[in-house]
Structures are given as C-alpha cells and as structure tokens.
PDB file of C-alpha atoms in Angstrom:
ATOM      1  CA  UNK A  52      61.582  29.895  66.575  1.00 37.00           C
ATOM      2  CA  UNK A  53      64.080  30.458  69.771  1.00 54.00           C
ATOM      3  CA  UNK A  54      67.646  29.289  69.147  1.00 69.00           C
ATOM      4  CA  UNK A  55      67.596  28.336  72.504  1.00 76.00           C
ATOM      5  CA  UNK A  56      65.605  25.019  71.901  1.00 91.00           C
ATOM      6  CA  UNK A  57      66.028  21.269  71.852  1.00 96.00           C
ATOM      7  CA  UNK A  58      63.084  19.801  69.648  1.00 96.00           C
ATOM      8  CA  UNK A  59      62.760  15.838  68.986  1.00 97.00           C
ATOM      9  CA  UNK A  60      60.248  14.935  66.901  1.00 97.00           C
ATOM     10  CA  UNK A  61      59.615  11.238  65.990  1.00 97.00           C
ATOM     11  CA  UNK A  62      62.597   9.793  66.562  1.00 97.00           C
ATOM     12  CA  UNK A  63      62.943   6.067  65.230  1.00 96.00           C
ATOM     13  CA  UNK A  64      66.284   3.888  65.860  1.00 96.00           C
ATOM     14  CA  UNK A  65      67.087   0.019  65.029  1.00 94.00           C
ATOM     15  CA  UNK A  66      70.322  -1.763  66.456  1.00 93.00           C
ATOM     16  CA  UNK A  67      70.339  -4.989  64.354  1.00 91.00           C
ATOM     17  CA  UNK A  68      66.850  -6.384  65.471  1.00 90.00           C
ATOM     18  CA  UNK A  69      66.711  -4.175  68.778  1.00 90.00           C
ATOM     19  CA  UNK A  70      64.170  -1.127  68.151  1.00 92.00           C
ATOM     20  CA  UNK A  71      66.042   1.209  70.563  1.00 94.00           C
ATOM     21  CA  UNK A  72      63.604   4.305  69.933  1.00 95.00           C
ATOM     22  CA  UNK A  73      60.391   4.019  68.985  1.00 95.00           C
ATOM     23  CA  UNK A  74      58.713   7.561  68.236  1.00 96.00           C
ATOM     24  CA  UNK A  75      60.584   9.766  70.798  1.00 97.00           C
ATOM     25  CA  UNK A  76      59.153  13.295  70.414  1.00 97.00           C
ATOM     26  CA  UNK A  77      59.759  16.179  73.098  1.00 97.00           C
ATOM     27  CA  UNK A  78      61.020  19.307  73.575  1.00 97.00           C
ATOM     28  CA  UNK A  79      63.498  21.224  75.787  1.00 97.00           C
ATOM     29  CA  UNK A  80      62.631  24.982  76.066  1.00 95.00           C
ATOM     30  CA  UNK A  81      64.679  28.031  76.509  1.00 95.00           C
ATOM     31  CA  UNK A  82      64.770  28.860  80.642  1.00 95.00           C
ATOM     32  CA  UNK A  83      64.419  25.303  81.968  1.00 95.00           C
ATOM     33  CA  UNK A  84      66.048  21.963  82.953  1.00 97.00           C
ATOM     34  CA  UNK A  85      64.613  19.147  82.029  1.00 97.00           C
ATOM     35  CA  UNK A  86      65.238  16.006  83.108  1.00 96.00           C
ATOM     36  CA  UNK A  87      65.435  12.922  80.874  1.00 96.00           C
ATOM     37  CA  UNK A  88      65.375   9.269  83.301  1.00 95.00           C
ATOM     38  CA  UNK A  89      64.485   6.055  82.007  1.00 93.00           C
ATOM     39  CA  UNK A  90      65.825   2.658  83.388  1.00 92.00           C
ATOM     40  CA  UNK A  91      69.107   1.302  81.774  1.00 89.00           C
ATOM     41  CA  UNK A  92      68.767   0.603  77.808  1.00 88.00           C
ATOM     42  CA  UNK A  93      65.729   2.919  77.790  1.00 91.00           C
ATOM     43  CA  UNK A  94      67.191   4.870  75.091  1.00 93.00           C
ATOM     44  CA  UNK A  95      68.155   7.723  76.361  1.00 94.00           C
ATOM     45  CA  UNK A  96      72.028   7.684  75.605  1.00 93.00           C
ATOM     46  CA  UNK A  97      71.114   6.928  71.802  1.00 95.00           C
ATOM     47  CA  UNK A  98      68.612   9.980  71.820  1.00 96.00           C
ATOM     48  CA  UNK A  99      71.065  12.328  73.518  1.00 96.00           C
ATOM     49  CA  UNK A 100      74.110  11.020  70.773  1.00 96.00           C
ATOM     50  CA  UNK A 101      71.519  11.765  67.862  1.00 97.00           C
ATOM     51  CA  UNK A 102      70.970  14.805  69.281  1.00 97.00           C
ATOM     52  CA  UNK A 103      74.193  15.901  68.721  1.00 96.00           C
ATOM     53  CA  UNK A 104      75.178  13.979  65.644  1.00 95.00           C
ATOM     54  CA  UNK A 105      76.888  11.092  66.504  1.00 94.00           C
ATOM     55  CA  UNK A 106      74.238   8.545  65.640  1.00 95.00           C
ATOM     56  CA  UNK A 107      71.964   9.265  62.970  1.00 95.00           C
ATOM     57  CA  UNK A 108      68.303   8.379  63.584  1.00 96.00           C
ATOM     58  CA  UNK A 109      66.422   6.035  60.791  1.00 96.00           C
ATOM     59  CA  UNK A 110      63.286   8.108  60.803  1.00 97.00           C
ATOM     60  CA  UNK A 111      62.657  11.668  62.810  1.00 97.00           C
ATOM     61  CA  UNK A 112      64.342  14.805  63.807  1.00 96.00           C
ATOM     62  CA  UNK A 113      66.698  16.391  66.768  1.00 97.00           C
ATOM     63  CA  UNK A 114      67.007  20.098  66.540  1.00 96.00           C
ATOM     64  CA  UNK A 115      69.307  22.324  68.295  1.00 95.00           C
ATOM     65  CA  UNK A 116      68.201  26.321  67.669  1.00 91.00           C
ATOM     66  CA  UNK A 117      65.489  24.383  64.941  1.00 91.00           C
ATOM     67  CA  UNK A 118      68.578  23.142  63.180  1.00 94.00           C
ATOM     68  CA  UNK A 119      70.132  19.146  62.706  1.00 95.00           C
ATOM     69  CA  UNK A 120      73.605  19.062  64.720  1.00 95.00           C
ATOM     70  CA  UNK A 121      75.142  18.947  61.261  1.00 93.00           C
ATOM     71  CA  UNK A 122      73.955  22.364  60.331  1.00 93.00           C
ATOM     72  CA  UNK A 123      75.507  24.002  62.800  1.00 91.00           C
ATOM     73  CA  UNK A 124      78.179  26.842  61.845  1.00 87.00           C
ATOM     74  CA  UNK A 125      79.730  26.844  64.736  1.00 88.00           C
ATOM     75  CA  UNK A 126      78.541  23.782  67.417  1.00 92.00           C
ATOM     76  CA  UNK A 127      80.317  24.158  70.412  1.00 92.00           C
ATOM     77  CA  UNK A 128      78.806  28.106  70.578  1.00 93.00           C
ATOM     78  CA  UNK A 129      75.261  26.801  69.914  1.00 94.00           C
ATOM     79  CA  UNK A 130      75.564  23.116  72.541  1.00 96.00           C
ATOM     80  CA  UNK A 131      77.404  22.426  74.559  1.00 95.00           C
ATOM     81  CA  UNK A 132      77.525  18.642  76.304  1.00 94.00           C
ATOM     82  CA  UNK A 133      79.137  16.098  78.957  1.00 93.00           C
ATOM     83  CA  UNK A 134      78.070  12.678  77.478  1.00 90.00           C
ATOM     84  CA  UNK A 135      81.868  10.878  78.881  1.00 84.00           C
ATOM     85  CA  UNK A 136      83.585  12.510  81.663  1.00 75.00           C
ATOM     86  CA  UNK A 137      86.594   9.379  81.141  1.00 74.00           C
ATOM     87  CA  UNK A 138      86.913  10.787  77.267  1.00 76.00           C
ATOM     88  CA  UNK A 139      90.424  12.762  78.286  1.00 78.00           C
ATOM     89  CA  UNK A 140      94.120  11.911  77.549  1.00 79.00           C
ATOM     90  CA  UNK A 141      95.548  11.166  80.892  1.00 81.00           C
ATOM     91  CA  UNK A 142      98.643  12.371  80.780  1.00 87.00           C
ATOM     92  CA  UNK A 143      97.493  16.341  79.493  1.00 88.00           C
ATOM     93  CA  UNK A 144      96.346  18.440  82.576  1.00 92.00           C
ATOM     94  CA  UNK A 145      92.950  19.826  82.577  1.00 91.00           C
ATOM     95  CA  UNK A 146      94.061  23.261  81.540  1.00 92.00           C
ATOM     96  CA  UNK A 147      95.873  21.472  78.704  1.00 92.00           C
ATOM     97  CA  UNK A 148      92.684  19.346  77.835  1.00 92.00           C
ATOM     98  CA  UNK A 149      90.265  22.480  78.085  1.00 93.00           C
ATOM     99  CA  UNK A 150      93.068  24.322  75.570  1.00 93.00           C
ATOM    100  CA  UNK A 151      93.030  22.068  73.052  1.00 92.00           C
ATOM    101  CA  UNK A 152      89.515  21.472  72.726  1.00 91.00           C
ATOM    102  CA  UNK A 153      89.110  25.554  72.643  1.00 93.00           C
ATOM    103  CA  UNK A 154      91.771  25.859  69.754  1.00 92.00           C
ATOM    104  CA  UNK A 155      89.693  23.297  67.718  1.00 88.00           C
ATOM    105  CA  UNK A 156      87.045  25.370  67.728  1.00 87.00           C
ATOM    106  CA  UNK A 157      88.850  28.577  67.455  1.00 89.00           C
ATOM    107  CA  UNK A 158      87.570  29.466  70.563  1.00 90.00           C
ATOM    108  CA  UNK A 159      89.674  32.111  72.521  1.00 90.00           C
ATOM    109  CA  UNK A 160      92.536  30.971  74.973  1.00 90.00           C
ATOM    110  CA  UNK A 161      91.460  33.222  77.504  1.00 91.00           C
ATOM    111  CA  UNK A 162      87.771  31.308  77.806  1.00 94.00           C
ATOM    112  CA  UNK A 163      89.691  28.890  78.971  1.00 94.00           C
ATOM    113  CA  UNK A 164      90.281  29.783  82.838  1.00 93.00           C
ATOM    114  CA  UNK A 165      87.325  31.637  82.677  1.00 94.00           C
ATOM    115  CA  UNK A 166      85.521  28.202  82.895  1.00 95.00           C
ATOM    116  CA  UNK A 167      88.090  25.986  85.194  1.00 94.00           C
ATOM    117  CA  UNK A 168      86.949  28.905  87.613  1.00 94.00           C
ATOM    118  CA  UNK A 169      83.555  28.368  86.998  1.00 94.00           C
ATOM    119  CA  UNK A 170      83.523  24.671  87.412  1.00 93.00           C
ATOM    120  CA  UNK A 171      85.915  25.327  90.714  1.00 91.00           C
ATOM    121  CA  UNK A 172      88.698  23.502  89.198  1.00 88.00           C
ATOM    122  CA  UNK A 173      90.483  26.321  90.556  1.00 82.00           C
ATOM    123  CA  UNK A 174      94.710  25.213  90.591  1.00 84.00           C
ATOM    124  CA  UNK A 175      93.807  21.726  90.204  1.00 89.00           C
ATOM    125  CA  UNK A 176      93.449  22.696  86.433  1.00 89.00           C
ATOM    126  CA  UNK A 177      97.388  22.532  86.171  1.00 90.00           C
ATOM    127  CA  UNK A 178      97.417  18.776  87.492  1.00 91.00           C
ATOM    128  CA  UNK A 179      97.526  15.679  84.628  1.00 90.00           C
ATOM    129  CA  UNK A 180      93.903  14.591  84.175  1.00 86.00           C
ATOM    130  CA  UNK A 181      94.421  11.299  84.694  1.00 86.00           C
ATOM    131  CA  UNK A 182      94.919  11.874  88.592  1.00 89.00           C
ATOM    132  CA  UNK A 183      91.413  13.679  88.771  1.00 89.00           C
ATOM    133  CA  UNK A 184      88.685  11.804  91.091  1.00 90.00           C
ATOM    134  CA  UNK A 185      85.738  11.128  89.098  1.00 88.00           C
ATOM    135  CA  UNK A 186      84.305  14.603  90.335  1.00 89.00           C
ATOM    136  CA  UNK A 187      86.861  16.025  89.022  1.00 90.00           C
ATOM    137  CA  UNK A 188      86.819  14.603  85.489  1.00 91.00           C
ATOM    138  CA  UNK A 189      82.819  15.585  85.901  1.00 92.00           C
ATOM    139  CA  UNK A 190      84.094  19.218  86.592  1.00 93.00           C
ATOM    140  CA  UNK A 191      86.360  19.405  83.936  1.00 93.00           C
ATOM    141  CA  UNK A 192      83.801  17.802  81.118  1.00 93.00           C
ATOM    142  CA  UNK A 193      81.182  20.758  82.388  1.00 95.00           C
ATOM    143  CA  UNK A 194      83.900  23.218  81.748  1.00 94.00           C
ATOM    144  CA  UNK A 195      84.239  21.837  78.203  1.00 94.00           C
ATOM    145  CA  UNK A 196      80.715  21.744  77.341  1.00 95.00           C
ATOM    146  CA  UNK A 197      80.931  25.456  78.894  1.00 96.00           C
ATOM    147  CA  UNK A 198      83.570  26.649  76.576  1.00 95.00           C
ATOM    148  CA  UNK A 199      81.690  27.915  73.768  1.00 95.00           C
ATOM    149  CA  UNK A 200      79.037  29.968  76.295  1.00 95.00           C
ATOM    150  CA  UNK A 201      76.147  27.918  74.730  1.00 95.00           C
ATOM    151  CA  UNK A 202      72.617  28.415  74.700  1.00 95.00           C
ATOM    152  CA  UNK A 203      71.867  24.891  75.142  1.00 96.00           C
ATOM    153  CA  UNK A 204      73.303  22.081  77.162  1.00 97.00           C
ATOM    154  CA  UNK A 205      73.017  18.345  77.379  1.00 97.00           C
ATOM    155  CA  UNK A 206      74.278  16.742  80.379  1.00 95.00           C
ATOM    156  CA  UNK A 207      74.174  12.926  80.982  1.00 93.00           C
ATOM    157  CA  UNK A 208      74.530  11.646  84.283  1.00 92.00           C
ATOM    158  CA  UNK A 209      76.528  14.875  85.458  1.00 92.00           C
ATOM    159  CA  UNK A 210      76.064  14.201  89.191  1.00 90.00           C
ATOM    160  CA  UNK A 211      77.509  10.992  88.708  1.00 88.00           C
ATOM    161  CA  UNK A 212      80.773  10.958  90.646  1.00 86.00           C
ATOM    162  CA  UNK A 213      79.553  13.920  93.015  1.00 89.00           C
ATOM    163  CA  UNK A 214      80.757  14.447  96.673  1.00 90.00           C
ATOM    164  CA  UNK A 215      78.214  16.132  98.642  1.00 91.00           C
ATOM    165  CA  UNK A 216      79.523  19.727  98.145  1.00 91.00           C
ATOM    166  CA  UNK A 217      79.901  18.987  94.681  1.00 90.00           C
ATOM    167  CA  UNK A 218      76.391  17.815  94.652  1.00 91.00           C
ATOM    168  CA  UNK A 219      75.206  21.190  95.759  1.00 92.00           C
ATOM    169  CA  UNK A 220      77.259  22.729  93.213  1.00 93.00           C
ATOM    170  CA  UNK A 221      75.632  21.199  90.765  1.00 93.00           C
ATOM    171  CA  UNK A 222      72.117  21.482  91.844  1.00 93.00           C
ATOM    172  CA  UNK A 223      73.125  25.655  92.032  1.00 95.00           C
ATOM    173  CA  UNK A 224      74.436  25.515  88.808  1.00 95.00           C
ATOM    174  CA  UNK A 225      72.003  23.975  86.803  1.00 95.00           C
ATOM    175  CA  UNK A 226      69.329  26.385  88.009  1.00 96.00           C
ATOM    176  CA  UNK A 227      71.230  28.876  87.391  1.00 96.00           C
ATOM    177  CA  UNK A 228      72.121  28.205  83.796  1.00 96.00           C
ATOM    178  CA  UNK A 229      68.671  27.948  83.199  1.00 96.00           C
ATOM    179  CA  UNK A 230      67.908  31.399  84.981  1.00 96.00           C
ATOM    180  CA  UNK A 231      70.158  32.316  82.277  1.00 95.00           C
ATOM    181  CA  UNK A 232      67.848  31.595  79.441  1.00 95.00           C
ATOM    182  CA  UNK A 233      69.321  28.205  78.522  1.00 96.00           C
ATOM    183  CA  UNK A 234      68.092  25.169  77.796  1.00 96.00           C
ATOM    184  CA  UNK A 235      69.063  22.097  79.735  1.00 97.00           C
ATOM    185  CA  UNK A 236      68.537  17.975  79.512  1.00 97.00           C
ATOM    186  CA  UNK A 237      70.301  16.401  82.127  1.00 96.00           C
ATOM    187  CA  UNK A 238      69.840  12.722  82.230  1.00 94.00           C
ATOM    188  CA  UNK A 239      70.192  11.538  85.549  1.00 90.00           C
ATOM    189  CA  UNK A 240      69.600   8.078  87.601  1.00 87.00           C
ATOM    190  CA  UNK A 241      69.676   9.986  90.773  1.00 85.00           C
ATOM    191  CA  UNK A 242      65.729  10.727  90.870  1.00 89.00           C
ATOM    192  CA  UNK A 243      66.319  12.367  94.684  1.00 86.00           C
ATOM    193  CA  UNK A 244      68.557  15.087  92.390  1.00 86.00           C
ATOM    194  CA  UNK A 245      65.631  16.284  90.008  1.00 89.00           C
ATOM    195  CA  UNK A 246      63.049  17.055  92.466  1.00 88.00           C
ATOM    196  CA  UNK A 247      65.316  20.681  93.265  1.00 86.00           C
ATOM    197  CA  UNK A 248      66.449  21.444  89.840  1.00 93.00           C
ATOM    198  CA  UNK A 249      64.306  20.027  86.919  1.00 94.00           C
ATOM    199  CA  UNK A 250      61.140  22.114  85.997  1.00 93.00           C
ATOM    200  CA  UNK A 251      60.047  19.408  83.029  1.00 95.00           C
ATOM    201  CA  UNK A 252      60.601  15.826  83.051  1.00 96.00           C
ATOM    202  CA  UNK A 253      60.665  12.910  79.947  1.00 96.00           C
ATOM    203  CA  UNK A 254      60.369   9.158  81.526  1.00 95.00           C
ATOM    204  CA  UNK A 255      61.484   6.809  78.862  1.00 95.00           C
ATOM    205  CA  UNK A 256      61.327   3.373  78.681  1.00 93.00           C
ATOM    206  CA  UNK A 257      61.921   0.910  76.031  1.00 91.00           C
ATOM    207  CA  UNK A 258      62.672   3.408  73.332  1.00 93.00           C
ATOM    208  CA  UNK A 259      58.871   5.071  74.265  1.00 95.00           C
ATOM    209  CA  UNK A 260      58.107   8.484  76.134  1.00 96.00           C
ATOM    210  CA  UNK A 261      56.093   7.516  78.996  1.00 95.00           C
ATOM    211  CA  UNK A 262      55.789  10.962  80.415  1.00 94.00           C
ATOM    212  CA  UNK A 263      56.222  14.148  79.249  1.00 96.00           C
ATOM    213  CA  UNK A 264      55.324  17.356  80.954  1.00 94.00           C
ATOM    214  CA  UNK A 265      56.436  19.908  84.304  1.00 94.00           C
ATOM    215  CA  UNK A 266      57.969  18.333  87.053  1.00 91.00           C
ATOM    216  CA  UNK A 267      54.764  19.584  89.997  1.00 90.00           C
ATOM    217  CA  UNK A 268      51.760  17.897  87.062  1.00 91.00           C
ATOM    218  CA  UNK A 269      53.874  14.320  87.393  1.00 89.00           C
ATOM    219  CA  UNK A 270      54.179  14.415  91.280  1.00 86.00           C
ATOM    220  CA  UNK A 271      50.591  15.185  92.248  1.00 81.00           C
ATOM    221  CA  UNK A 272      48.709  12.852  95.145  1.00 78.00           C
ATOM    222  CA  UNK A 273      51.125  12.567  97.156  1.00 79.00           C
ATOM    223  CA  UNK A 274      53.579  10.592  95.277  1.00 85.00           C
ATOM    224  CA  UNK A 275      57.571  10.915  94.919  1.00 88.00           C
ATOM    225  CA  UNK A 276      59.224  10.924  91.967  1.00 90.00           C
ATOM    226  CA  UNK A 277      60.559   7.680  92.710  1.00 91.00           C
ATOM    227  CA  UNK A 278      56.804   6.654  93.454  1.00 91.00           C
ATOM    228  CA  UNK A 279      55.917   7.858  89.426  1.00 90.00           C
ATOM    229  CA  UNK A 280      58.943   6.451  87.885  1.00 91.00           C
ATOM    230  CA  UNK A 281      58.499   3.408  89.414  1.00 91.00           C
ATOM    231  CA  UNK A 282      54.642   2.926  88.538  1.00 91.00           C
ATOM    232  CA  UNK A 283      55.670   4.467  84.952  1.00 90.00           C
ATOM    233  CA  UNK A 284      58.789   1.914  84.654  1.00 90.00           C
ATOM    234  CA  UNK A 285      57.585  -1.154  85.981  1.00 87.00           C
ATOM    235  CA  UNK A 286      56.825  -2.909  82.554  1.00 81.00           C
ATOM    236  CA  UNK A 287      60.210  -1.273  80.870  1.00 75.00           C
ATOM    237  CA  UNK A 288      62.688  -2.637  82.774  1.00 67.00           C
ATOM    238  CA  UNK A 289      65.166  -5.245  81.004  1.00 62.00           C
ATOM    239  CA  UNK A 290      66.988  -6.335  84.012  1.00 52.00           C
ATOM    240  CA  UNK A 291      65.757  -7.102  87.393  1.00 47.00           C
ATOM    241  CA  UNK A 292      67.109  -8.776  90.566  1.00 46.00           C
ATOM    242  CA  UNK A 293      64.711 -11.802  92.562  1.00 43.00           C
ATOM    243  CA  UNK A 294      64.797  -9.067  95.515  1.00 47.00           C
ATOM    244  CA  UNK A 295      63.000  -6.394  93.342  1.00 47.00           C
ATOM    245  CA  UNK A 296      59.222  -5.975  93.262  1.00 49.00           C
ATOM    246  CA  UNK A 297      57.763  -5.797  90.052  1.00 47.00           C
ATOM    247  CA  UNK A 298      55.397  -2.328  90.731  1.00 45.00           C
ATOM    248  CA  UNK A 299      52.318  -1.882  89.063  1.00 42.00           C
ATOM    249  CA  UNK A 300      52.858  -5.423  87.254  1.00 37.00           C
TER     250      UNK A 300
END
C-alpha cells in the first residue's frame, strides 16, 4: 500500500438528527488532484475534518498512508492541509506564524523561508498577519500545510480569496505537486478552476457520493462541468433562491 494515499471507506456521520455523511467511500491516489465539490452542507468539510482527526466518524474509515490521522508518528510530514486560512493570531507576522507552527512539530527553522518563498510571500512574510488580504492569509496557510514536505495534501477552498495572478499560481502549483507524486483533494466551489488542474473528481451531495471517477469520463457529450454538477446536484441542494432553476428536477 503507497503512503502517498487518501482512502475513505464508508464513512457514516450524525449531527443530532442531521445524517451529514451517509456511506462516503473514495480514494485519492498518489500523482493526482482530485477535486471534492458538492453544494453547501454536502458534507464535504465534515469528511475533510475526519480525515484529519478532528471529527471522529460514527461508522467507517479515513486513511492517510493506510493509517487513521491518529496513528500518525509524525502528521504534519505525512499531510499537510489549509482547512481555515483566518485561523492565525493577528498580531504575529507570517514568518512568526510559520515559526511557531514548525517548532511544534520540531520541524527545522530553516524550512521555514524555504516555503514563504514557495508560496511567494516573499518580504511580506515579515508583516503582522492580520494586515494580509485574504490571498495572502491563503498563501501563508499553503505554506503551513507545506512545512512538513508532505506526501499528501488537503486543501479546502484554496482559491478562495485569489487575484487573478494568484489564481494562476495556484492552478501551476497544484499540478505540480501532483507531478511530484503527491496526493491532492482540493475542495473547491469554483467549478471553472478544476477543469485545468483536477485529474479525478468526487460530487457530493447530501452526505452521498454522486460521482466518483477521472475528470475527461464525467465531462463526456459535450457537457461542462458546471453542466454535470448541476444535473448531479439538482435534488441535493438545501438552499435555493426563486431565481434559480431547479435542473433535472
């Protein structure tokens, strides 16, 4: 079994008398980016955060190298992820933040402006976080999750935030982590984003996997992305204006 693997297999989670996953089961191989989209409260922040530990499921598994979160020796050099780019003290620069996340984890000091650079932080890095555009804060969460050099990432919502350039940025880098060998979820509402990054993509909707499988098998016919998620969506989506068509109801 590759350490460089995200497996889910039958995941089950209740809120109170809300069934927020209902048998989620997919994988995330080594060398690819898959992207994870469902409408809002489709489960996919609750399957990301038992992913990595911080919910526990009620029934199923989430393995990270074939191991629970929980087992890992040493997380941050096995996963690495951006679930909250806000989750930073303000008044600590982004150097500072990146520092004492790295100590925590007894990760070398010197990792640390290896990945400001990477992210493009660049000088910025020395300014108090809390002055950081939300691109920014998106910039420096990536360079956390990179800290560790891990083979697997989970990113949610990481274009979120994005200026143009920074856009392109991302789109480069994902690829290229994945040229790397890694393994990648990005959950992402920006559907227009996946088509030139993901290679797999899980549609979610009401705690169920809708879709499962490479990006080019989903988009046959002639349809967008947008076009499948849409017709794959239409009965899973908990809010919905008077102006929005109900497609494929």
């Amino acid at each position: 079994m590759s350490d460089t693997t995200i497996e889910v297999d039958g995941l089950y989670k209740r809120f109170g008398h809300t069934l927020a996953l209902d048998g989620v089961s997919f994988t995330v191989a080594a060398g690819t980016v898959t992207g994870f989209v469902g409408p809002n409260g489709a489960g996919k922040s609750t399957t990301m955060r038992i992913i990595l530990g911080l919910d526990s499921a009620d029934r199923g598994t989430a393995l990270v190298g074939g191991r629970p979160y929980a087992g890992l020796t040493h997380p941050m050099r096995q996963v690495g992820s951006l679930l909250d780019a806000a989750a930073l003290q303000p008044s600590r620069s982004g150097r500072n933040h990146l520092l004492w996340i790295a100590r925590s984890q007894r990760l070398p000091a010197s990792r640390v402006d290896e990945v400001a650079a990477l992210v493009g932080l660049g000088g910025a890095a020395r300014r108090k976080a809390g002055g950081y555009s939300l691109g920014m804060r998106q910039r420096l969460g990536i360079a956390a999750a990179m800290l560790g050099d891990p083979p697997v990432l989970i990113m949610d919502e990481p274009f979120n935030g994005m200026d143009p350039e920074g856009i392109i940025w991302m789109r480069a880098f994902l690829r290229e982590l994945a040229a790397e060998g890694r393994a990648v979820l990005v959950s992402s509402h920006l559907l227009s984003e996946l088509p030139g990054v993901a290679d797999h993509v899980v549609v979610i909707g009401r705690g169920r996997v809708l879709a499962d499988g490479p990006l080019p098998d989903l988009i046959t016919g002639g349809e967008s992305l947008e076009d499948v998620y849409l017709r794959l969506t239409a009965s899973a989506v908990e809010y919905r204006s008077s102006a929005e068509p109900e497609t494929g109801r």
